[in-house]
XYZ file of C-alpha atoms in Angstrom:
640
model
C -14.481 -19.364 10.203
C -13.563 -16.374 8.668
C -10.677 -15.478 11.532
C -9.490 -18.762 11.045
C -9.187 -18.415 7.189
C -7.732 -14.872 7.819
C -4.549 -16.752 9.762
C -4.469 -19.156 7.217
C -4.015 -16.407 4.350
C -2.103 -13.811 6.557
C -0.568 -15.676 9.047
C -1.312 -15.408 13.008
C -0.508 -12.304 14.757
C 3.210 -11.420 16.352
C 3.757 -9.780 19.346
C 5.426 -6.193 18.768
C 8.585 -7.864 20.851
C 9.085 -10.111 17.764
C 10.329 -6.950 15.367
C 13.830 -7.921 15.904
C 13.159 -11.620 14.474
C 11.902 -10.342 11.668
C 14.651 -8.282 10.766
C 16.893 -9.634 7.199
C 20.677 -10.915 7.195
C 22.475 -9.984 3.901
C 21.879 -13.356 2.259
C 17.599 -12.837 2.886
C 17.736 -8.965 2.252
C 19.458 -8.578 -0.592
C 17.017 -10.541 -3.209
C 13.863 -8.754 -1.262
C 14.956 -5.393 -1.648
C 17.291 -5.833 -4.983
C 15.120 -8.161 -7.206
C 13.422 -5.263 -9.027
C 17.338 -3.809 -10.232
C 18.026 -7.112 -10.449
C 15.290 -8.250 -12.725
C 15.346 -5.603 -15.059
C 18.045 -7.722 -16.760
C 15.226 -9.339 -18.355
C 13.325 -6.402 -20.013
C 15.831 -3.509 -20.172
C 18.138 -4.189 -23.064
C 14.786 -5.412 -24.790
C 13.744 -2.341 -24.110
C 16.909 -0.590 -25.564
C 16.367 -2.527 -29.011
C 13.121 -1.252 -29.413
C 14.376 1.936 -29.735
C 17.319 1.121 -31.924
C 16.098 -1.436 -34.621
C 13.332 0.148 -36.154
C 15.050 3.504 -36.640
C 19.056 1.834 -37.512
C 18.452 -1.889 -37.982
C 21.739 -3.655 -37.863
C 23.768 -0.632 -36.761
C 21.788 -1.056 -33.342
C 23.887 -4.480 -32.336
C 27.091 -1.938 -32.807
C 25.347 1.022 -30.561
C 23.184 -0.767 -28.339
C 25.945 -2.521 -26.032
C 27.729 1.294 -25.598
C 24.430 2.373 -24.291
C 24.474 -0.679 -21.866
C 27.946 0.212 -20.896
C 27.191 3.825 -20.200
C 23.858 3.114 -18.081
C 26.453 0.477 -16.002
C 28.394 3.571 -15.125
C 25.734 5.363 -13.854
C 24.554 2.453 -11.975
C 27.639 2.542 -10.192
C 28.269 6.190 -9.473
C 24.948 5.588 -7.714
C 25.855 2.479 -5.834
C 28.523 4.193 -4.291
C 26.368 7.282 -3.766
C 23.841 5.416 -1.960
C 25.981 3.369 0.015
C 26.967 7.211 1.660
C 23.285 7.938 2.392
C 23.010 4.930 4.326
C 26.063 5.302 5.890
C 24.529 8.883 6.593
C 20.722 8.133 7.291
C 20.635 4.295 8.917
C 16.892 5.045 9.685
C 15.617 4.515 6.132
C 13.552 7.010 3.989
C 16.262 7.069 1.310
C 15.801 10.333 -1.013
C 12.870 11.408 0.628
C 14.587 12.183 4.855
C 17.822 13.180 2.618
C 16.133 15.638 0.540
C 13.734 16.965 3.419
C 16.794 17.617 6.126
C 19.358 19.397 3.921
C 16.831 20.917 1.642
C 13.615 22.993 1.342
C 10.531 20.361 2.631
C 9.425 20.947 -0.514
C 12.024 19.144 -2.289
C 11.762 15.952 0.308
C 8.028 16.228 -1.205
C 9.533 15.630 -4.359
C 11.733 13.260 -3.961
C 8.632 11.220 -1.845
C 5.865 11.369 -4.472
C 8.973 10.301 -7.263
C 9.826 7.507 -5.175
C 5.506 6.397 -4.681
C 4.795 6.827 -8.725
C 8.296 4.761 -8.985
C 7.272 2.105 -6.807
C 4.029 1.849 -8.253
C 5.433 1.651 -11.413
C 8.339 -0.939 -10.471
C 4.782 -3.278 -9.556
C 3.175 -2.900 -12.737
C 5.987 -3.238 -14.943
C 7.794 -6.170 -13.506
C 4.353 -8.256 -13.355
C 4.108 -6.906 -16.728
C 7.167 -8.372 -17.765
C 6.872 -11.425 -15.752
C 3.634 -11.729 -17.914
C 5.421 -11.727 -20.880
C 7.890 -13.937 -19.913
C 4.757 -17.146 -19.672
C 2.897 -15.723 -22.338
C 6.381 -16.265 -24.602
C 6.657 -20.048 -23.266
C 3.176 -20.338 -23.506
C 1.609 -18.128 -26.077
C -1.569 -19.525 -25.768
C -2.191 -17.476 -22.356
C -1.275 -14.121 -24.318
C -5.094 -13.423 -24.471
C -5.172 -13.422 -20.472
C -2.283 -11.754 -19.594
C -3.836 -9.096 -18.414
C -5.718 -11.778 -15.737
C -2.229 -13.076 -15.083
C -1.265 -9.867 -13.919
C -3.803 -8.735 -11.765
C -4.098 -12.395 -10.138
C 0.305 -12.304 -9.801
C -0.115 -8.938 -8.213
C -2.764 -10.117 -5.568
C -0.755 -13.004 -4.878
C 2.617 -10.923 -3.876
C 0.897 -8.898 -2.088
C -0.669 -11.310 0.126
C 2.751 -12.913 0.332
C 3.734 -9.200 2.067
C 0.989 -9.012 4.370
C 2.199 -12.628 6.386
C 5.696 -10.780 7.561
C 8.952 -9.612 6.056
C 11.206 -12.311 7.430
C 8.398 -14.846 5.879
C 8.179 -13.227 2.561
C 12.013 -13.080 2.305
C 11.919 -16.731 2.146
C 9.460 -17.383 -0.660
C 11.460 -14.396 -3.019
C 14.916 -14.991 -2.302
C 15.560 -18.115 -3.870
C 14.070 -17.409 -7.302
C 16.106 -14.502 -7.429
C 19.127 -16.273 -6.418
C 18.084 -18.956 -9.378
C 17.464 -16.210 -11.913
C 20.996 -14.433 -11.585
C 22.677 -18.294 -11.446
C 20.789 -19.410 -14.960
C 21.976 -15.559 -16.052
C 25.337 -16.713 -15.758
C 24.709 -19.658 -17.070
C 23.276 -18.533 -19.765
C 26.407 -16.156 -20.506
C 29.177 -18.568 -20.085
C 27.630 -21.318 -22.620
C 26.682 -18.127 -24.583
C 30.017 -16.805 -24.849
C 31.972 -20.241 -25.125
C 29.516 -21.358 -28.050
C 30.242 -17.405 -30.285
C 33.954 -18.282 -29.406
C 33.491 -21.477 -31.317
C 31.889 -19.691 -34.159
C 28.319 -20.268 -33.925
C 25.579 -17.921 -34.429
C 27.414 -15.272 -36.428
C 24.929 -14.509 -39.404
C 22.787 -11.153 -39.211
C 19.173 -11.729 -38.174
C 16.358 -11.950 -40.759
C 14.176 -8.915 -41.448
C 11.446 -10.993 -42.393
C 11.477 -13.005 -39.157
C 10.999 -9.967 -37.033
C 7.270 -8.142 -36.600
C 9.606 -5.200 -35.851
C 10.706 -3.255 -39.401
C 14.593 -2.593 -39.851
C 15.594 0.822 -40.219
C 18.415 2.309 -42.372
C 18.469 5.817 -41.254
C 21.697 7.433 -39.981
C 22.571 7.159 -35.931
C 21.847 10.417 -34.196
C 22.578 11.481 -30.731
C 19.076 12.130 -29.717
C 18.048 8.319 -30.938
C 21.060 7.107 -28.108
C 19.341 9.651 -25.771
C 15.762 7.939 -26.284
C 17.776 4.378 -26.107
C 19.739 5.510 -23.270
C 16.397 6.425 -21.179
C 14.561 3.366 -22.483
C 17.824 1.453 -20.926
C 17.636 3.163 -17.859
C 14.803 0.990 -16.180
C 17.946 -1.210 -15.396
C 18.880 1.008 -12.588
C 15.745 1.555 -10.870
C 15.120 0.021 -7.711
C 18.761 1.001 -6.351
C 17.143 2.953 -3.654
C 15.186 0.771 -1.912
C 18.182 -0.529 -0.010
C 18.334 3.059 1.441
C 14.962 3.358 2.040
C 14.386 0.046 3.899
C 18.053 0.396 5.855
C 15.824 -0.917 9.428
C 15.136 -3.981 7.896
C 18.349 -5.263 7.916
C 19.559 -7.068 11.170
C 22.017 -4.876 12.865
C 24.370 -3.414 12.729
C 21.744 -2.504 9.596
C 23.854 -0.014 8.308
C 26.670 -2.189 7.358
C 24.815 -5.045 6.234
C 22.869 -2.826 3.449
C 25.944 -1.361 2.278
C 27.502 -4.815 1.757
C 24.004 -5.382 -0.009
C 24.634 -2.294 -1.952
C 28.480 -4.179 -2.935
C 26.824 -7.392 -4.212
C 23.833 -5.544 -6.026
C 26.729 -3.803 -8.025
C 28.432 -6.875 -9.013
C 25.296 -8.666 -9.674
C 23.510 -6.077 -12.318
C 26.843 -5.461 -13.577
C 27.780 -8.591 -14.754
C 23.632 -9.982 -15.643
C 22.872 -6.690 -17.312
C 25.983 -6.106 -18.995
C 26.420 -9.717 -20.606
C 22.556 -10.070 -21.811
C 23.096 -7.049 -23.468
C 26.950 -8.528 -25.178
C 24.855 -11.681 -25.919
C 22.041 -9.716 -27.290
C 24.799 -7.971 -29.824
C 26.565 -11.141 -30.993
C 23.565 -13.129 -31.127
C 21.626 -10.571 -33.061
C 18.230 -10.796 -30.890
C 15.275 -8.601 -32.465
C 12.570 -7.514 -30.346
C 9.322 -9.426 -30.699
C 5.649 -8.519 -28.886
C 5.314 -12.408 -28.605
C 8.703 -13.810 -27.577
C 11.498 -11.633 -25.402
C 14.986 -10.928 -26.202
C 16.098 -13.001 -23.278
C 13.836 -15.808 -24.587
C 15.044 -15.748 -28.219
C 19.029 -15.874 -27.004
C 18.025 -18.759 -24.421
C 16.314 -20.713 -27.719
C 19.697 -19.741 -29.859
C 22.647 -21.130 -26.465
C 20.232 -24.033 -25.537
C 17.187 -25.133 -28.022
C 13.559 -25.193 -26.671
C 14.630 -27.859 -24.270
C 14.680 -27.905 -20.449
C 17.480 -24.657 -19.982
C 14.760 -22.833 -21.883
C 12.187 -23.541 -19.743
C 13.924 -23.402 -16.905
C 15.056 -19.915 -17.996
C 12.150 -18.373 -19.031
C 10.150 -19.756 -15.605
C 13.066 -18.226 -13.530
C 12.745 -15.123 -15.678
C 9.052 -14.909 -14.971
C 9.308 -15.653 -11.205
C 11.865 -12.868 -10.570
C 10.030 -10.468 -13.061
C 7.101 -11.169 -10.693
C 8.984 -11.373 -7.544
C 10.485 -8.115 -8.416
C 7.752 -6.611 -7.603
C 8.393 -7.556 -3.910
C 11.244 -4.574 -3.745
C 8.591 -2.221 -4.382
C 5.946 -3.599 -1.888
C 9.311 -3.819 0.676
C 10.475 -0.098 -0.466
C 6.946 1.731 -0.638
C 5.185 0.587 2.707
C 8.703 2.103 4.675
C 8.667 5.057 2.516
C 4.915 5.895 3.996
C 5.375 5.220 7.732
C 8.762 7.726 7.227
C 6.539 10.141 5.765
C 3.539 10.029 7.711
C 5.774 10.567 10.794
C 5.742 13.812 9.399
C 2.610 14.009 8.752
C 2.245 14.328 5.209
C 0.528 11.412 4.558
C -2.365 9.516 6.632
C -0.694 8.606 10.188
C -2.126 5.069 9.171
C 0.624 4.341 7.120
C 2.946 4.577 10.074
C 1.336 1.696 11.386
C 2.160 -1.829 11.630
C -0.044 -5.077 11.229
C -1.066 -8.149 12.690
C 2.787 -9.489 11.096
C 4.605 -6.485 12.350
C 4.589 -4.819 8.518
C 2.711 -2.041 7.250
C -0.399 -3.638 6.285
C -1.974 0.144 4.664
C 1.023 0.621 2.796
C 0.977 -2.297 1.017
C -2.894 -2.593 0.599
C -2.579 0.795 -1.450
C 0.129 0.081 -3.689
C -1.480 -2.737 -4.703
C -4.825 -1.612 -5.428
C -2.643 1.596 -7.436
C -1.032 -1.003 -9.608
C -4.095 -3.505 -10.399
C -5.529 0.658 -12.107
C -2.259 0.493 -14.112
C -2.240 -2.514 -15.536
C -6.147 -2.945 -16.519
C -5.740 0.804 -18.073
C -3.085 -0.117 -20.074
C -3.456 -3.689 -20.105
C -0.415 -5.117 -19.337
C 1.909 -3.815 -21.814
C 5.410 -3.247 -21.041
C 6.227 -1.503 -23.497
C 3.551 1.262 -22.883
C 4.607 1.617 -19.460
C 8.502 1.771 -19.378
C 8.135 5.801 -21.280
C 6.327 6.137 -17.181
C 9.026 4.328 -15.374
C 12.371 5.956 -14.952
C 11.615 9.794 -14.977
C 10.024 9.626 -11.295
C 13.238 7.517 -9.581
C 15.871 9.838 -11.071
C 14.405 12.870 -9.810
C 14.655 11.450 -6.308
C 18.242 10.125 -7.805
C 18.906 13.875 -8.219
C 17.775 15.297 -5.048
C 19.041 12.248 -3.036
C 22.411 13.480 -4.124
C 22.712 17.120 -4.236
C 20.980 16.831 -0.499
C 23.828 14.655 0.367
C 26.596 17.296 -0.926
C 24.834 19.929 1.347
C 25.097 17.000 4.220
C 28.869 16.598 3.731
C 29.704 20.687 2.998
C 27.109 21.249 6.199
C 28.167 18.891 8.806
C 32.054 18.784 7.392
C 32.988 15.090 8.925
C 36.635 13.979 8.505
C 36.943 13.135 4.790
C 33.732 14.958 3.820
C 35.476 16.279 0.737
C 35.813 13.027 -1.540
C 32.130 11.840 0.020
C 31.192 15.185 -1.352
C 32.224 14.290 -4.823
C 30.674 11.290 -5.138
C 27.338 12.711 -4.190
C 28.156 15.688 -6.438
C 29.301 13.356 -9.705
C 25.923 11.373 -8.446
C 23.730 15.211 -8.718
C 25.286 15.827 -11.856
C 25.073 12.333 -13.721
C 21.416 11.821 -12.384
C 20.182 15.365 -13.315
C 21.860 14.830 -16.878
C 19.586 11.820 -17.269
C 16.676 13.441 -15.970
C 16.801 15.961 -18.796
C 16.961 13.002 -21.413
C 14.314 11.591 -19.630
C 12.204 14.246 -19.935
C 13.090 15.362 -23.211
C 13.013 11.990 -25.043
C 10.013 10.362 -22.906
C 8.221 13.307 -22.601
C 5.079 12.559 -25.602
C 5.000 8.805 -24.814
C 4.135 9.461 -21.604
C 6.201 10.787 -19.165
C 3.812 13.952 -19.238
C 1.310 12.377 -16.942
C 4.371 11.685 -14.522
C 5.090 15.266 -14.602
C 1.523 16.229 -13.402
C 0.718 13.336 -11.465
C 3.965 14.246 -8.952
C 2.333 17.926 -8.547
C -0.934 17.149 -7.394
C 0.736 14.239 -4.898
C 2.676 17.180 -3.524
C -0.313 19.470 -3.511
C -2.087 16.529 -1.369
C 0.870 15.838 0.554
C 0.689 19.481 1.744
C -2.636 19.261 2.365
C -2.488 17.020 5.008
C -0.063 18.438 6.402
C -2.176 21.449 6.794
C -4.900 19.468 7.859
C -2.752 17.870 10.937
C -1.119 21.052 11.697
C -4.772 22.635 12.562
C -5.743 19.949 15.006
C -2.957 20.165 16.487
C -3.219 23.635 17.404
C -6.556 23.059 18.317
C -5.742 19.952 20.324
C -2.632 21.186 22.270
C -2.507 21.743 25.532
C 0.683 24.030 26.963
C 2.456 22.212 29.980
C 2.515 25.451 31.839
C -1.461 25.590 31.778
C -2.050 22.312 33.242
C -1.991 22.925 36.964
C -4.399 25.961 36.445
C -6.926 24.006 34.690
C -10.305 23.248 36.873
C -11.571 19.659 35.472
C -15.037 20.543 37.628
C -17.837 20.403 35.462
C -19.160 23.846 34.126
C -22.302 23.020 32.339
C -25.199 21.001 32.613
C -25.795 17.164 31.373
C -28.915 16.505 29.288
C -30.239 13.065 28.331
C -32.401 12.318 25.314
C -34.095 8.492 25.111
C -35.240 7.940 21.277
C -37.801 5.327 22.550
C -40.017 3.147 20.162
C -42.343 1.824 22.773
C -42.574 0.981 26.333
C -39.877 -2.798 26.524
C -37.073 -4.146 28.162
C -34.538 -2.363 26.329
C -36.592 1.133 26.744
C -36.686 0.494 30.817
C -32.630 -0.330 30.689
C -32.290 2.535 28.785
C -33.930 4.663 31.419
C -32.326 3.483 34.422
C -28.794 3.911 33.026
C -30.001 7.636 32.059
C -31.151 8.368 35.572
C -27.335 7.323 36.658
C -25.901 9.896 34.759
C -28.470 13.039 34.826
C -31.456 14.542 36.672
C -32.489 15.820 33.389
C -33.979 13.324 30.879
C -35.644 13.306 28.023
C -37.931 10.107 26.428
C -38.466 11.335 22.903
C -41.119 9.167 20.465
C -41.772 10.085 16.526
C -45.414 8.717 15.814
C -44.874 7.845 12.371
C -48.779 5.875 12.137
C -51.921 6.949 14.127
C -52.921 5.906 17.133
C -48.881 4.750 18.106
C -48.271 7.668 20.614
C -51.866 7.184 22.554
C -50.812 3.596 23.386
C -47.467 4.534 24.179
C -48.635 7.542 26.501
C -51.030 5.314 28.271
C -48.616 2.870 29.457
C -46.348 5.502 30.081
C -48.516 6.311 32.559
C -48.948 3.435 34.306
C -44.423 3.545 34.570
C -43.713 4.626 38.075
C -40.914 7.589 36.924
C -40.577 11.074 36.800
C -39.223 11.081 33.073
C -40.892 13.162 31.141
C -42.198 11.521 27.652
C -42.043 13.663 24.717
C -44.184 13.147 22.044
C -43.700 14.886 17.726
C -45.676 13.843 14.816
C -44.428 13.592 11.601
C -46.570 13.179 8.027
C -43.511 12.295 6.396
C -42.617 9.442 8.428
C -39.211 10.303 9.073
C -37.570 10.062 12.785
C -34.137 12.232 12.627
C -35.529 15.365 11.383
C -37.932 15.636 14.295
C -35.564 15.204 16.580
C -32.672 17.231 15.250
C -35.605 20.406 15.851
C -36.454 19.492 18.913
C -32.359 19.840 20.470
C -32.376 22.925 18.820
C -35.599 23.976 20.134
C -36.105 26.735 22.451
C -38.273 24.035 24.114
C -35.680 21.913 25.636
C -33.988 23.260 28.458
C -30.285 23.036 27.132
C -27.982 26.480 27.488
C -25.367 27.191 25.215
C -22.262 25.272 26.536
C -24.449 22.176 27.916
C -23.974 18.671 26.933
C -26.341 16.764 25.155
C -26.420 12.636 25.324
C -28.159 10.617 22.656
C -28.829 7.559 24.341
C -29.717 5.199 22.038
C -30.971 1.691 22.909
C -30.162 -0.838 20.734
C -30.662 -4.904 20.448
C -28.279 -7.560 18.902
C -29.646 -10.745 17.121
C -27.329 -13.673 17.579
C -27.076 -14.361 13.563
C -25.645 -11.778 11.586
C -28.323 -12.089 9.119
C -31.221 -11.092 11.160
C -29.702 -7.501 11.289
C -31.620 -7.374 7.749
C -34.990 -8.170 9.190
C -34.743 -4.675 11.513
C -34.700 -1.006 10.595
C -31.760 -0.401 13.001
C -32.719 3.270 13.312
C -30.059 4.033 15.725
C -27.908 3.921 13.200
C -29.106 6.472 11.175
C -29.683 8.664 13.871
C -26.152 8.574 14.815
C -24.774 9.467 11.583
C -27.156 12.210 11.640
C -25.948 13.706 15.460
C -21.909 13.477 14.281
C -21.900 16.865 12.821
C -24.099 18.332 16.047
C -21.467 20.287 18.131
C -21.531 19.122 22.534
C -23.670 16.370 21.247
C -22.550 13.230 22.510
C -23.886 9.882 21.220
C -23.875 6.816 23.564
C -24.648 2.991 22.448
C -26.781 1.301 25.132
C -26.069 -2.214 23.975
C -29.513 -4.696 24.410
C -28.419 -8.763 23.777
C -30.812 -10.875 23.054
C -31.074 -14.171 23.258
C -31.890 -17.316 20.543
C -34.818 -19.228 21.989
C -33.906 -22.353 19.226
C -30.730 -22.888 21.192
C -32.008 -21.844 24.353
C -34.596 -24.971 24.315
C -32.414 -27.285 22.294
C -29.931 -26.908 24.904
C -32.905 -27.463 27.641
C -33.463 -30.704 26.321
C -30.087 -31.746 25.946
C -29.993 -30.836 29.901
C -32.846 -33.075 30.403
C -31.858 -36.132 28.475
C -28.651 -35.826 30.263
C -30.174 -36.043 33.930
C -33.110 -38.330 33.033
C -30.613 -41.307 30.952
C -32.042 -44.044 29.445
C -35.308 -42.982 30.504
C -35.914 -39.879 28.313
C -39.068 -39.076 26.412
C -39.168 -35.918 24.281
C -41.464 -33.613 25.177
C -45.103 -33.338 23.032
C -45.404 -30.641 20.268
């Protein structure tokens, strides 16, 4: 039942010659990996506002769409960039490969644990968001948005786990639906301001958020400017997830790259002119994008239309991260800086691990801060620019390294890329640094201090485990030490006498050891020991503490049995299986624990001697279903 429910949830297994299939065209990729950059149209010149009103009031609807402009620049200086990395590096990994090859590992170590706190941010905030959205066209659920989120972020991750090619299918078209109502949105927007509508200065009074009057300075269009900057995150993932596209890959992600450009450009950039001429406020309880859908349409079916696509693709957006992160891992664990595990793939040819952990990273964000946007955006952007920043100034080492034909104007892109990005890391950090950003600052150190770690770790075993090629020939595989057995016997059964004639195969030299935990036990045992026709010698400890693994840890390391330094012990432990999984309960199962306690035992080696049994209820159910089939009409159960 439960394997049956697991292919209903996750979708039956694919054979590893099925990778191909699930590879993405253009028209499929582009909303999986894009939807986060693409959905931050909903939030980010919100986000912007908040900033701006309660510090310049009106003065913000003259500043705010300048700041948009700007932060569209920058997303295309990095468009371009990126679309050169791909070019560059078709096998994914993004920053992180870029960063590691033409720089100090150190740096691709940076870039990496940017890119995971990014990702794991890019989950929280767009459910966050997505939250928001239904909570504004339903503000009865604002109580439970916090259960909306968690229960939206189980949901898209589940919708990971059954396959990219199948996820692509259930988040592509709400993106494509968000950016057409967008559009929509803009065009009636803009036709009804050119017929005069909607030019009167919004209310004070209205607005939970208090209007400033103080004077425009260039650190408040710094703060604004970072705030803004969530609209460009996501723009790696393309790079990061380049295999995912069906070949040739490369070119179909940098056409993705093309239409991502045009898309945020002309969403984010006419929200934010709407925004200005409609004079949206921000409000806890109803988004910007919800307030100018109300003003162009009414609270009729455009607005709820709008605000469900808004939600979907706030919540969908998520799906770039759970797309970008997983790839990210397997890159990096092929170097062995994070658990090999990650590297891979599931039952549906994804990376199962990856996914499983990002998710379970951003349920802890959003119960800890409890679903609020707003708290988590200061968190967001500082992590993806400083992979921005290294992605680029790796890339201008590339170009000057390699020195390809035309490597000097692919230079300068990177290089206007380094510069741009690194300016906007400094705001970041300067103007996000005390609501929040701090903990981003030390949480990217100690993932680099357990990246290394690891590293460490898989460096010694390999050194341990490694065997030169020019040794093997000279190796002798005879054995050079002697083969102990030891029985941990209960009494004298069916299982013990398996137990003993399997030992007897592999060694002369065995050992039946018994604990007598209550008096009088080992007598009985020893007498019908006795009366077994075998040479094995019984061995026989008492214990007043009742406790099995201590006496026979002693007794290997024991002058008393015959084992040299260098010889190899076996634990053989007999054990029986009941045929309901619930009878395990009804058994000490002592095996167990003496295993666990023999792990850390050096040329100790611990061997399962499985014992079936069998359940009688069936056995003579099914006996008299054998009987009433050969004696027909004629059958008379049996007497109790």
């Amino acid at each position: 039942m439960l394997n049956r429910l697991r292919r209903i949830v996750f979708g039956r297994a694919l054979e590893s010659y099925r990778l191909a299939d699930e590879k993405l065209s253009v028209f499929w990729g582009l909303p999986v990996l894009s939807s986060d950059a693409i959905s931050s149209v909903a939030y980010a010149v919100e986000e912007m506002l908040w900033i701006l009103v309660p510090v310049i009031g009106a003065a913000s609807f003259l500043w705010m769409p300048r700041v948009a402009g700007s932060i569209i620049l920058l997303m295309i200086v990095l468009i371009f960039s990126y679309r050169q990395v791909v070019e560059a590096y078709p096998g994914g990994g993004g920053a992180y490969v870029v960063a590691h090859e033409n720089m100090k590992p150190v740096y691709g170590l940076i870039a990496g644990s940017s890119l995971m706190v990014d990702y794991t941010l890019t989950v929280a905030v767009s459910i966050c968001s997505g939250t928001a959205a239904i909570t504004s066209a339903v503000p009865g659920l604002y109580d439970y948005r916090v259960v909306i989120a968690v229960i939206m972020i189980i949901l898209v991750a589940v919708a990971n786990t059954r396959g990219i090619r199948e996820s692509s299918r259930v988040f592509s078209i709400p993106t494509y639906a968000f950016v057409l109502s967008v559009i929509a949105l803009i065009i009636v927007g803009l036709a009804k301001h050119a017929s005069g509508a909607n030019l009167s200065m919004p209310d004070p009074a209205l607005s939970s958020v208090s209007f400033g009057t103080e004077v425009v300075t260039i650190f408040l269009l710094m703060k604004a400017f970072s705030s803004g900057c969530a609209a460009v995150t996501g723009v790696e993932a393309i790079s990061n997830a380049v295999p995912n596209f069906k070949d040739p890959a490369p070119h179909n992600a940098k056409i993705a790259y093309a239409l991502l450009g045009i898309a945020v450009t002309i969403c984010f950039g006419g929200v934010a002119y709407l925004a200005r001429i409609y004079h949206a406020v921000p409000n806890p309880e109803f988004t910007v994008i919800a307030q100018i859908t109300v003003d162009i349409f009414g609270r009729g079916a455009m607005f709820y239309f709008m605000q469900a696509t808004t939600a979907i693709i706030l919540i969908m957006a998520a799906n770039t991260a759970f797309a970008g992160f997983p790839s990210l891992l397997s890159v990096i664990a092929k170097d062995r800086y994070v658990p090999r595990q990650f590297a891979m793939r599931g039952h549906r040819l994804n990376f199962n691990n990856g996914i499983s952990i990002l998710a379970i990273a951003a349920l802890v964000l959003v119960i800890v801060f409890q679903a609020d946007t707003h708290l988590l955006i200061p968190l967001y952007a500082i992590g993806v620019f400083s992979s921005f920043t290294l992605s680029q100034t790796g890339m201008v080492k590339h170009w000057m390294k390699l020195r390809p034909r035309g490597w000097k104007h692919r230079a300068f892109i990177n290089g206007i890329g380094a510069v741009v990005t690194g300016m906007t890391v400094a705001v970041l950090a300067v103007t996000k640094f005390m609501d929040g950003a701090w903990m981003v600052l030390v949480i990217i150190p100690v993932l680099i201090m357990i990246m290394r770690g690891i590293k460490r770790h898989y460096v010694m075993i390999a050194r341990q485990l490694d065997v030169p090629n020019k040794t093997l020939s000279e190796i002798d595989l005879m054995p050079q030490y002697k083969h102990h057995v030891i029985i941990p016997v209960d009494s004298l059964n069916a299982m013990t006498l398996k137990a003993l004639r399997y030992a007897r195969s592999m060694s002369d030299s065995v050992v039946a050891f018994h604990v007598e935990t209550e008096p009088g036990e080992a007598e009985k045992l020893k007498d019908k020991w006795k009366k077994l026709n075998t040479d094995v010698t019984l061995v026989v400890r008492h214990t007043e503490f009742r406790e099995v693994v201590g006496p026979l840890v002693q007794y290997i390391e024991s002058k008393e049995h015959a084992s040299q330094p260098g010889d190899i012990i076996t634990i053989l432990l007999p054990q029986f299986f009941v045929t309901k999984w619930w009878q395990n309960a009804l058994h000490n199962n002592t095996s167990l624990f003496i295993a666990n306690a023999m792990f850390s035992h050096r040329n100790v080696v611990l061997s399962v001697l499985p014992f079936y049994l069998e359940d009688y209820q069936e056995k003579i159910k099914q006996k008299e279903i054998d009987l009433q089939n050969e004696a027909g009409e004629h059958w008379q159960p049996p007497l109790t």
